[in-house]
XYZ file of C-alpha atoms in Angstrom:
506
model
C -4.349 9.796 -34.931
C -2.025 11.347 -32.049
C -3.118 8.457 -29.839
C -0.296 6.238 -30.649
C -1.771 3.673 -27.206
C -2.910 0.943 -29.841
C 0.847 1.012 -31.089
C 2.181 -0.042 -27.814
C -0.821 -2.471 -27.247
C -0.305 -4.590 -30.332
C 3.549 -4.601 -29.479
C 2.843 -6.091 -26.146
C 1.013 -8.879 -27.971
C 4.080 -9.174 -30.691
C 6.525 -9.464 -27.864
C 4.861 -12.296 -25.885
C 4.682 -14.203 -29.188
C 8.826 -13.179 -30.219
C 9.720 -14.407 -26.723
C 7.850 -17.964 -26.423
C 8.693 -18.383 -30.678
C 12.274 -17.292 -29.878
C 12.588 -19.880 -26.236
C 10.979 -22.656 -29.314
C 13.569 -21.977 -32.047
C 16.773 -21.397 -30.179
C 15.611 -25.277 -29.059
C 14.677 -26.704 -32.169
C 17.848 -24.995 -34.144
C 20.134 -26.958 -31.593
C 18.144 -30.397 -32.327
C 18.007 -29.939 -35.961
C 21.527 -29.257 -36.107
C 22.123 -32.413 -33.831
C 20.091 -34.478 -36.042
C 20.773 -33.296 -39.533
C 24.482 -33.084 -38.708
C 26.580 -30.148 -40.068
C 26.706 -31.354 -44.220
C 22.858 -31.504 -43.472
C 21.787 -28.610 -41.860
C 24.518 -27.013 -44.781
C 22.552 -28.307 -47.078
C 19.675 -27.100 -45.972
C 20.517 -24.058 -45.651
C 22.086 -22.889 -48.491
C 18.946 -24.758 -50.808
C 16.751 -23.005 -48.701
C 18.824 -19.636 -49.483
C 18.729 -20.350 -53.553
C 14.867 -21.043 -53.189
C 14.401 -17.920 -51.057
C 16.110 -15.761 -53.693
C 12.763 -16.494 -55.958
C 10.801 -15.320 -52.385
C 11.617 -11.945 -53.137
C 8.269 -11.036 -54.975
C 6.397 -12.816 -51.594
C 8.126 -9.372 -49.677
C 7.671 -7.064 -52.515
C 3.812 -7.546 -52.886
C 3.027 -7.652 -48.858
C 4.284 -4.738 -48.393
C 2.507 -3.240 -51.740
C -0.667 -4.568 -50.353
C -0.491 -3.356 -46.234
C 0.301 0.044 -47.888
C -2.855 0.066 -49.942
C -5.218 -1.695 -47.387
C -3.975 0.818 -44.855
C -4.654 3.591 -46.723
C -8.397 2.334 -47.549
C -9.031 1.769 -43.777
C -7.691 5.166 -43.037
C -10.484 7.008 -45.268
C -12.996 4.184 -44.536
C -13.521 2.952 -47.768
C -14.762 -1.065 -47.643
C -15.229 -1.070 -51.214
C -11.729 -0.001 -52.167
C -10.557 -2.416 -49.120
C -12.275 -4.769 -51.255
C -11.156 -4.223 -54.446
C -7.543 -4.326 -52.876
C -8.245 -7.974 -51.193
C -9.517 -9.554 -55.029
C -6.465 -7.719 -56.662
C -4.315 -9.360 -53.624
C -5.491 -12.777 -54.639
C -5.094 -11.988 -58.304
C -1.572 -10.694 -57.622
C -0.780 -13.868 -55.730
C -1.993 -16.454 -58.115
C 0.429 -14.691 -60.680
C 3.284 -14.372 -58.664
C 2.987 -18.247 -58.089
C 3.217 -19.102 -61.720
C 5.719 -16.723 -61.866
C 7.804 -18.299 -59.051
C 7.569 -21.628 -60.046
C 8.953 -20.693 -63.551
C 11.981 -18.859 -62.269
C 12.927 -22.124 -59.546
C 12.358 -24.710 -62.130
C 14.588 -23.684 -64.892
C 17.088 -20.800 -62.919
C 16.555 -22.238 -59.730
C 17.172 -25.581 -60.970
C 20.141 -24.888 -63.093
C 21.803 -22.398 -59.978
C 21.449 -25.881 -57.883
C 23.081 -28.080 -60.035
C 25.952 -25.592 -61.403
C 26.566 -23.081 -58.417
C 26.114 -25.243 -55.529
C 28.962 -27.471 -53.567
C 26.427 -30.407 -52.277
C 28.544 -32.860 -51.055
C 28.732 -36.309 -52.881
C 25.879 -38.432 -53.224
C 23.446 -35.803 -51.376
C 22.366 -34.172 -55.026
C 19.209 -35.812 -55.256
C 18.452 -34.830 -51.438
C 19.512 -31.292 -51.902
C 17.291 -31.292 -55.789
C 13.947 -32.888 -53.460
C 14.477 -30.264 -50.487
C 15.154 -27.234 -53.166
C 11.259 -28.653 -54.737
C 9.474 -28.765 -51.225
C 11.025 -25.157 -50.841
C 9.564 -24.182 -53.966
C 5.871 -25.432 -52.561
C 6.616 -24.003 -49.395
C 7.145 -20.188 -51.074
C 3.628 -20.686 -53.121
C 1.671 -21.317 -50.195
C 3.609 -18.134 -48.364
C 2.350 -16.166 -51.279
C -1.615 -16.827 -50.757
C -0.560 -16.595 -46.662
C 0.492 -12.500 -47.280
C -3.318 -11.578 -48.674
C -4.595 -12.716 -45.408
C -1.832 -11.673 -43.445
C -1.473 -8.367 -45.083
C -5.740 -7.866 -43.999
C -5.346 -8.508 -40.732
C -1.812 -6.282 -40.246
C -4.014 -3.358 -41.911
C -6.484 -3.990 -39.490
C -3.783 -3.964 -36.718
C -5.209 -7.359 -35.042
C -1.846 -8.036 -33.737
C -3.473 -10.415 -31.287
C -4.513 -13.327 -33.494
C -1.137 -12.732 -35.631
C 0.690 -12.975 -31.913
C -1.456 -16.126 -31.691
C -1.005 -18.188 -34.897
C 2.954 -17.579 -34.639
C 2.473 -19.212 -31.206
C 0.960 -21.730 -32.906
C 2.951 -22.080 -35.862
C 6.558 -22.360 -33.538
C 4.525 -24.974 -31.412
C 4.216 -27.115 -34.312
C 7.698 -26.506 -35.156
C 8.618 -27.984 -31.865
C 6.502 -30.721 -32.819
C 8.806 -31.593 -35.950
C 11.911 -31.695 -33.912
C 10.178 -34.324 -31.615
C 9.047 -36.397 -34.446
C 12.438 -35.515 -36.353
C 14.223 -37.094 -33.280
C 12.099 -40.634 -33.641
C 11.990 -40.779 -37.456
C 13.975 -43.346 -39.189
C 15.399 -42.898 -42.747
C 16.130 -39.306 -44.630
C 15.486 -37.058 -41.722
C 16.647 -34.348 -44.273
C 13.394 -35.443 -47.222
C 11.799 -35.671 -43.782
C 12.149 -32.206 -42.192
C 11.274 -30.366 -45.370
C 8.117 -32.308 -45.576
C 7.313 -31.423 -41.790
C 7.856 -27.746 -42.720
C 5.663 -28.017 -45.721
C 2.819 -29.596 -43.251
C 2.966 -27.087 -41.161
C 3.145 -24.138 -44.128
C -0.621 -25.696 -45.260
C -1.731 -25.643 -41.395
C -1.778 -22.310 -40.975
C -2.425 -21.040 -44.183
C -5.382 -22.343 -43.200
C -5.936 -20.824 -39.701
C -5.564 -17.587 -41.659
C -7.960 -18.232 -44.233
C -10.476 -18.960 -41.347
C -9.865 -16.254 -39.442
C -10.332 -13.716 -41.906
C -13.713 -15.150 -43.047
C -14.988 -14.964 -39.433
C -13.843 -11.437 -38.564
C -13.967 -9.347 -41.995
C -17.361 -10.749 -43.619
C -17.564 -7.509 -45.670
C -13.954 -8.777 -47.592
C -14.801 -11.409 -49.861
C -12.407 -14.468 -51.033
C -13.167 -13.277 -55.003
C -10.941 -12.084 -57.958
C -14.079 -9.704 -59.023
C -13.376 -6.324 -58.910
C -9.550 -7.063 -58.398
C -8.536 -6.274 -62.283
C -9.895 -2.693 -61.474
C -6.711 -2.513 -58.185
C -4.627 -4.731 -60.077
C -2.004 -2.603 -62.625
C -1.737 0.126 -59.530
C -0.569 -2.763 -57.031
C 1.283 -4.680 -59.485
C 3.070 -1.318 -60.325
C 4.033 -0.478 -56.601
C 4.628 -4.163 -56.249
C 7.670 -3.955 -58.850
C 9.560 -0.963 -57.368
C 8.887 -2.826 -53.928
C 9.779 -6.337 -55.501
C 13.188 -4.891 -57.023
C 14.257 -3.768 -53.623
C 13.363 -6.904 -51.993
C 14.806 -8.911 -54.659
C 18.191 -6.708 -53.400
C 17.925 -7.254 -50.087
C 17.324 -11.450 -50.435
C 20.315 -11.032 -53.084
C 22.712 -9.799 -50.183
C 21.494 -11.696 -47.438
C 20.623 -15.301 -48.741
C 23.262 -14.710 -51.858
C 25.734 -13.997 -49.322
C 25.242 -18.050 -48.678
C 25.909 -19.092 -52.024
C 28.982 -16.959 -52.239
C 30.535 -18.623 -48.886
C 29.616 -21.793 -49.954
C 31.961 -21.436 -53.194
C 35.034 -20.055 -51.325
C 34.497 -22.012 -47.933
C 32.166 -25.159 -48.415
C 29.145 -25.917 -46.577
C 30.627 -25.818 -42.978
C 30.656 -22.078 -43.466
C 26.911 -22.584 -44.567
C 26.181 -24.372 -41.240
C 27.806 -20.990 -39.972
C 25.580 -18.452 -41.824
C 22.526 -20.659 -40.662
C 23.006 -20.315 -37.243
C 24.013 -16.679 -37.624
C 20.863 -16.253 -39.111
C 19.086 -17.908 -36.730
C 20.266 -15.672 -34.251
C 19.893 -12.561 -36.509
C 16.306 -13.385 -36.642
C 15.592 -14.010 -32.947
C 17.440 -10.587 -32.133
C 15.812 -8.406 -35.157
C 12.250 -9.911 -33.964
C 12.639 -7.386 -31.430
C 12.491 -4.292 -33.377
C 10.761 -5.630 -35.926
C 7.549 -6.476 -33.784
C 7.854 -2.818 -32.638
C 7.779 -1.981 -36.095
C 5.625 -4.737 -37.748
C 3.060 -3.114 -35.122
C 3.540 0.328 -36.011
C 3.677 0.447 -39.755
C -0.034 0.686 -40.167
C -0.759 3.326 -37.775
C 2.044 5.344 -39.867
C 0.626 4.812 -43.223
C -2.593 6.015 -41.816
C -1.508 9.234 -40.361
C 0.574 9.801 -43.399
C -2.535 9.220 -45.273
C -4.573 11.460 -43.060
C -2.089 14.193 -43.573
C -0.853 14.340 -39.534
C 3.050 14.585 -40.587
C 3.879 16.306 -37.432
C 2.317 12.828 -35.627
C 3.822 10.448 -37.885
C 7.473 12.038 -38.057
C 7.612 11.932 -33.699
C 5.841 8.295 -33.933
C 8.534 8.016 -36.464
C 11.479 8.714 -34.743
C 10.310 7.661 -31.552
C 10.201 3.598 -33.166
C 13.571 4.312 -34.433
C 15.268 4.857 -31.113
C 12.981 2.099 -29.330
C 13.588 -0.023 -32.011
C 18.060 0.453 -31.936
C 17.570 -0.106 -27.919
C 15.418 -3.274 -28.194
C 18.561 -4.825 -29.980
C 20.835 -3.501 -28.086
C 19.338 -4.975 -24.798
C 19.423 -8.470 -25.797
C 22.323 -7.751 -27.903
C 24.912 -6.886 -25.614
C 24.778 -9.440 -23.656
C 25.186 -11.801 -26.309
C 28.267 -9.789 -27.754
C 29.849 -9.704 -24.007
C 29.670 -14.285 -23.578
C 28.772 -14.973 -27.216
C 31.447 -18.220 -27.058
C 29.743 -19.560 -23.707
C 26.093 -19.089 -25.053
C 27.064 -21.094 -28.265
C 28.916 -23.957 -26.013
C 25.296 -23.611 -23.905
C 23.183 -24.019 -27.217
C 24.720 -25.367 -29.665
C 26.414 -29.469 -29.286
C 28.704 -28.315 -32.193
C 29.889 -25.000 -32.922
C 30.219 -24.196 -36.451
C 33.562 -22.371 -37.906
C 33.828 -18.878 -36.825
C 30.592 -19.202 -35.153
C 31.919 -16.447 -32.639
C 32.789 -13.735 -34.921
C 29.958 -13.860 -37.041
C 27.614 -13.761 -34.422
C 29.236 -10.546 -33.352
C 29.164 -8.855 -36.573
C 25.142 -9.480 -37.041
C 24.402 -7.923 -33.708
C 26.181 -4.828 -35.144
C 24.847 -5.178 -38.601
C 21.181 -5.603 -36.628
C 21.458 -2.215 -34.811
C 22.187 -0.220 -37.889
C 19.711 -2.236 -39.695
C 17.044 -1.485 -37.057
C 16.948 2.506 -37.810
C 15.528 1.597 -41.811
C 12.133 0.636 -41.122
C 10.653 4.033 -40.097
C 12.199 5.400 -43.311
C 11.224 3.054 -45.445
C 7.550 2.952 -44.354
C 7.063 7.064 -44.519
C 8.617 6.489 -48.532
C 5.467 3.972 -48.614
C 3.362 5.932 -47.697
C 4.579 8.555 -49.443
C 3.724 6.338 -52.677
C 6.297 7.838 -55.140
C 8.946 5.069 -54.578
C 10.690 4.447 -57.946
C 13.880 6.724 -57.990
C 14.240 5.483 -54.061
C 13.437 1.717 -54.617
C 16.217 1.844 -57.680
C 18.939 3.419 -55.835
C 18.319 1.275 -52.426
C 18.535 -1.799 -55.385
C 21.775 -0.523 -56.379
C 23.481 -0.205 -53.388
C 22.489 -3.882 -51.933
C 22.999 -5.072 -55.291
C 27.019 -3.820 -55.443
C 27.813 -5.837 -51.987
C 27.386 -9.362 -53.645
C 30.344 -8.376 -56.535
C 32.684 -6.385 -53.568
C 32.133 -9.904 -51.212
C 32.970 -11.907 -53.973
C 36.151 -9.892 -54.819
C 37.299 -9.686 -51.082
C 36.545 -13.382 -51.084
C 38.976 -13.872 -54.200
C 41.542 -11.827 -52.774
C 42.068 -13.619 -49.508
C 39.540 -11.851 -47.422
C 37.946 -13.892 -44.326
C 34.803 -15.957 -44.272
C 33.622 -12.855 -41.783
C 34.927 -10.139 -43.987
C 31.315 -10.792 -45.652
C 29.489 -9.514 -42.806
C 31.410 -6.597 -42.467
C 30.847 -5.681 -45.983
C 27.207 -6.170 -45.273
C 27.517 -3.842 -42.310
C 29.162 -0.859 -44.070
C 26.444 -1.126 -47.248
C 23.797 -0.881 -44.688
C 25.474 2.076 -42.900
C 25.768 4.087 -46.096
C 22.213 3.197 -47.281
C 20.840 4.173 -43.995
C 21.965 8.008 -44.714
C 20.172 7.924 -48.102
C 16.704 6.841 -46.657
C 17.676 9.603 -44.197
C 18.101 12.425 -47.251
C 14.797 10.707 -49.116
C 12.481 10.913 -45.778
C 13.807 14.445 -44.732
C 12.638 15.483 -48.600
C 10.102 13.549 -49.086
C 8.220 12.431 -45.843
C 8.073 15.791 -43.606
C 11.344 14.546 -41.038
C 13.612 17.524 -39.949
C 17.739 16.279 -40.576
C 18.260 18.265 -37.501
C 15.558 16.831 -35.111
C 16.314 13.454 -36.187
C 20.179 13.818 -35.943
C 19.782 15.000 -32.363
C 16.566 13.005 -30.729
C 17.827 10.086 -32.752
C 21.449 9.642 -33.907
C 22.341 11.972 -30.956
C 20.381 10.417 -28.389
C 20.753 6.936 -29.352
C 24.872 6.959 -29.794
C 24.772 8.881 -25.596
C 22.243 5.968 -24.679
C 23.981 3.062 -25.930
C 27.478 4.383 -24.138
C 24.941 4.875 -20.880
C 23.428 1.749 -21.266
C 26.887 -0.263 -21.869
C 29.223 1.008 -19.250
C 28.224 -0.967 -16.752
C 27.811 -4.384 -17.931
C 30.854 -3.868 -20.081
C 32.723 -3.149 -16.826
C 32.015 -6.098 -15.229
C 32.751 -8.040 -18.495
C 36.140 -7.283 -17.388
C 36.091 -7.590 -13.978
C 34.377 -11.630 -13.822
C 34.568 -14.521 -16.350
C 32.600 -17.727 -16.994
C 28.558 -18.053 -16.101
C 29.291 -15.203 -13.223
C 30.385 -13.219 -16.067
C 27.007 -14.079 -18.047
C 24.810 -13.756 -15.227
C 25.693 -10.516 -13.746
C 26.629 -8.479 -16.941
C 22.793 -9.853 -18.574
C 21.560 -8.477 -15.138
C 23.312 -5.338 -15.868
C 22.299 -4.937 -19.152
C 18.596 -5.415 -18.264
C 18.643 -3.141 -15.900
C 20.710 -0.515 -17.755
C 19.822 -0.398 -21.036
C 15.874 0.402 -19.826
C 17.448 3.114 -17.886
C 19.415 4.791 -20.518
C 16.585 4.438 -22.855
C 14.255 6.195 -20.677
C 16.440 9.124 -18.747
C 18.881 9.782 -22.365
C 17.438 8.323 -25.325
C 14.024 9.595 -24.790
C 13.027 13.554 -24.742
C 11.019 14.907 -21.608
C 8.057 14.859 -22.720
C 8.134 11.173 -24.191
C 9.361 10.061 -20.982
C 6.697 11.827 -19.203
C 3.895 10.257 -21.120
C 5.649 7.042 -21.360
C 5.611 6.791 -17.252
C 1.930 8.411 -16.822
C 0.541 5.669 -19.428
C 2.630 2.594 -17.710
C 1.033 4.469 -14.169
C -2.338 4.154 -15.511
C -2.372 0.696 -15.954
C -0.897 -0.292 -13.067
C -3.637 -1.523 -10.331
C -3.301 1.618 -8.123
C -2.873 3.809 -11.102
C -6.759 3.019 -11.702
C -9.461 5.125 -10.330
């Protein structure tokens, strides 16, 4: 399992499909803002957010059931793979029960009590929080197939039904433009068409390319207690991290309305196009670790480990810079109206992004690792704690960005207990990651910014944004390569790129 090429392969495939589904949704965000109108897209947002808080158990079981999958490829065992699949389904149908309980008595109540919807627009709000709801069920039956073919690391046809699935996106906005009445009852019903679409490319898909896995619950009751408990532990922690992220939407919408809403939507927006980055790097990844964790190659997985974190932090940090250097002239470029403190809070998720982009190598070798209890409960804790300290820095005067920054400093002091766990637990040496990572990242990201940060000061206006994201392109690679990256990375890094080049070929 040293041959980390496939790795790199399927990332190439995630990044064409994060740069044409990023072009599509930086597009459609500024239409459906234009259309909805601010109270709108507000609304939309922060139903969507209560709705997502019951998503939680959609996270914690697909990344209960890659683990296990993973592990069954690894050894070659189709009949555990399986039994894993029918417990998958099993799982699913549960959760979805289980979901639609929770959103139609807490969701419902949370709505009606805890929300600001502005006059008139309850029963809009109550009809967008139900196709939500629908929306969620179908993602649950979407992460058994999904979760099969990330195990199986076919990147390509998950590259290809995003493509597909932001394409038909765009085609919403176009019909969202002509549409006459509700376009807000109308939107959410788009989404939901599109949610059914590709469930069923998926379900398709997997029929066609893994005969041996059958769409059964036999044989799942056998798989079903082990997932389900590695699915709590994992659904606790998720449940913690949708708490501080989407929660943090219901807590601005008390002290600051829905304008601020309209804020955290966009901020989001952009959060997600810049974390796609990493997170393709590391959505392609994850398997191969859990399979050379599984095999027993620590030495391979800890340097494939750290080597994703790094790549991961610099990803961001390419695209990320030169959105912190002209974030107010991108959002006049995108955006017909800018939201309240659109600036600053666009700012603070680019740094909250970077730190966040260091977890995922962490959290996959305490996966792998399998004993995840003590870990999931303190990681809990710690998210849990930031929704009480916003709330209390919200009461006491604090900004509407002061929220962010909180979010930012839990995720900072979190990031040093994965650290502690995966140096214990998951064969990681503190002192080769604190100097090929946390060493070489911090003299990288001073390498890589020096330049364009330079010229920041020395230009203004659309020369400012052209030459310092020219600078940044072309620095940031650099830095990556000749500081963030050890000599013999770099070595193999420019032999592989060598050998695929046309004259590289013999």
């Amino acid at each position: 399992m040293a041959n980390h090429k496939l790795v790199f392969k399927n990332t190439l495939f995630l990044y064409i499909r994060v740069f044409l589904s990023m072009a599509i949704g930086l597009y459609t965000s500024r239409v459906v803002l234009k259309e909805l109108g601010v109270d709108d897209f507000g609304i939309y947002s922060v139903v969507g957010s209560l709705s997502m808080l019951f998503g939680y158990l959609n996270y914690g079981i697909s990344s209960s059931l890659q683990r296990f999958m993973s592990c069954e490829i690894a050894v070659d065992n189709r009949e555990g793979l399986q039994k894993c699949f029918a417990s998958s389904l099993q799982a699913a149908l549960y959760l979805a029960l289980i979901v639609v309980a929770l959103t139609e008595t807490v969701g419902v109540w949370a709505l009606r009590e805890l929300i600001d919807v502005p006059p008139g627009r309850e029963a809009d709000a109550m009809f967008v929080f139900q196709v939500s709801i629908a929306i969620l069920v179908i993602e649950l039956f979407k992460t058994c197939c999904l979760s099969l073919i990330i195990s199986h690391e076919r990147m390509s046809f998950f590259a290809y039904i995003s493509i597909a699935e932001s394409v038909l996106k765009l085609a919403i906005v176009f019909l969202l433009v002509i549409v006459g009445g509700d376009k807000l009852r109308a939107y959410s019903l788009l989404l939901l068409g599109v949610s059914l679409i590709i469930l069923a490319g998926y379900i398709v898909y997997c029929r066609a390319k893994f005969p041996s896995v059958r769409f059964s619950l036999r044989g799942g009751g056998e798989r079903i207690r082990e997932i389900f408990s590695f699915t709590g532990w994992n659904t606790l922690a998720s449940f913690a991290d949708l708490c501080y992220m989407q929660g943090t939407n219901i807590v601005l919408n008390v002290f600051y309305g829905v304008a601020y809403n309209a804020t955290m939507g966009i901020t989001n927006q952009v959060k997600n196009a810049l974390y796609s980055f990493s997170k393709n790097l590391q959505t392609a990844s994850n398997p191969h670790l859990t399979k050379e964790f599984a095999l027993g190659d620590y030495a391979s997985f800890s340097k494939l480990a750290m080597m994703i974190s790094v790549l991961s932090c610099q990803l961001l940090y390419l695209f990320g810079l030169p959105i912190l250097i002209n974030t107010e002239l991108i959002l006049d470029l995108w955006l017909v109206t800018v939201p309240p403190a659109g600036v600053q809070f666009i700012r603070l998720i680019i740094f909250f992004c970077m730190v966040d982009s260091l977890v995922g190598p962490l959290w996959v070798g305490m996966q792998a690792y399998g004993k995840i209890r003590n870990y999931q409960i303190i990681m809990s804790t710690g998210w849990l704690l930031s929704l009480p300290t916003m709330w209390l820095v919200l009461k006491h005067g604090g900004s509407a960005e002061s929220v962010l920054m909180i979010q930012i400093i839990f995720n900072f002091i979190l990031l040093t207990v994965r650290l502690g766990f995966a140096v214990k637990y998951c064969h990681i040496s503190l002192g080769v990651y604190l100097r090929d990572v946390v060493g070489r990242l911090a003299a990288a990201l001073v390498a890589g910014g020096v330049i364009p940060l330079a010229l920041a000061f020395a230009t203004d206006g659309y020369t400012r944004l052209i030459v310092t994201t020219a600078a940044s392109l072309a620095a940031v690679p650099l830095a990556t390569l000749f500081v963030a990256f050890p000599k013999a990375e770099r070595t193999a890094l420019i032999n592989l790129v060598k050998k695929r080049l046309p004259h590289g070929k013999k």
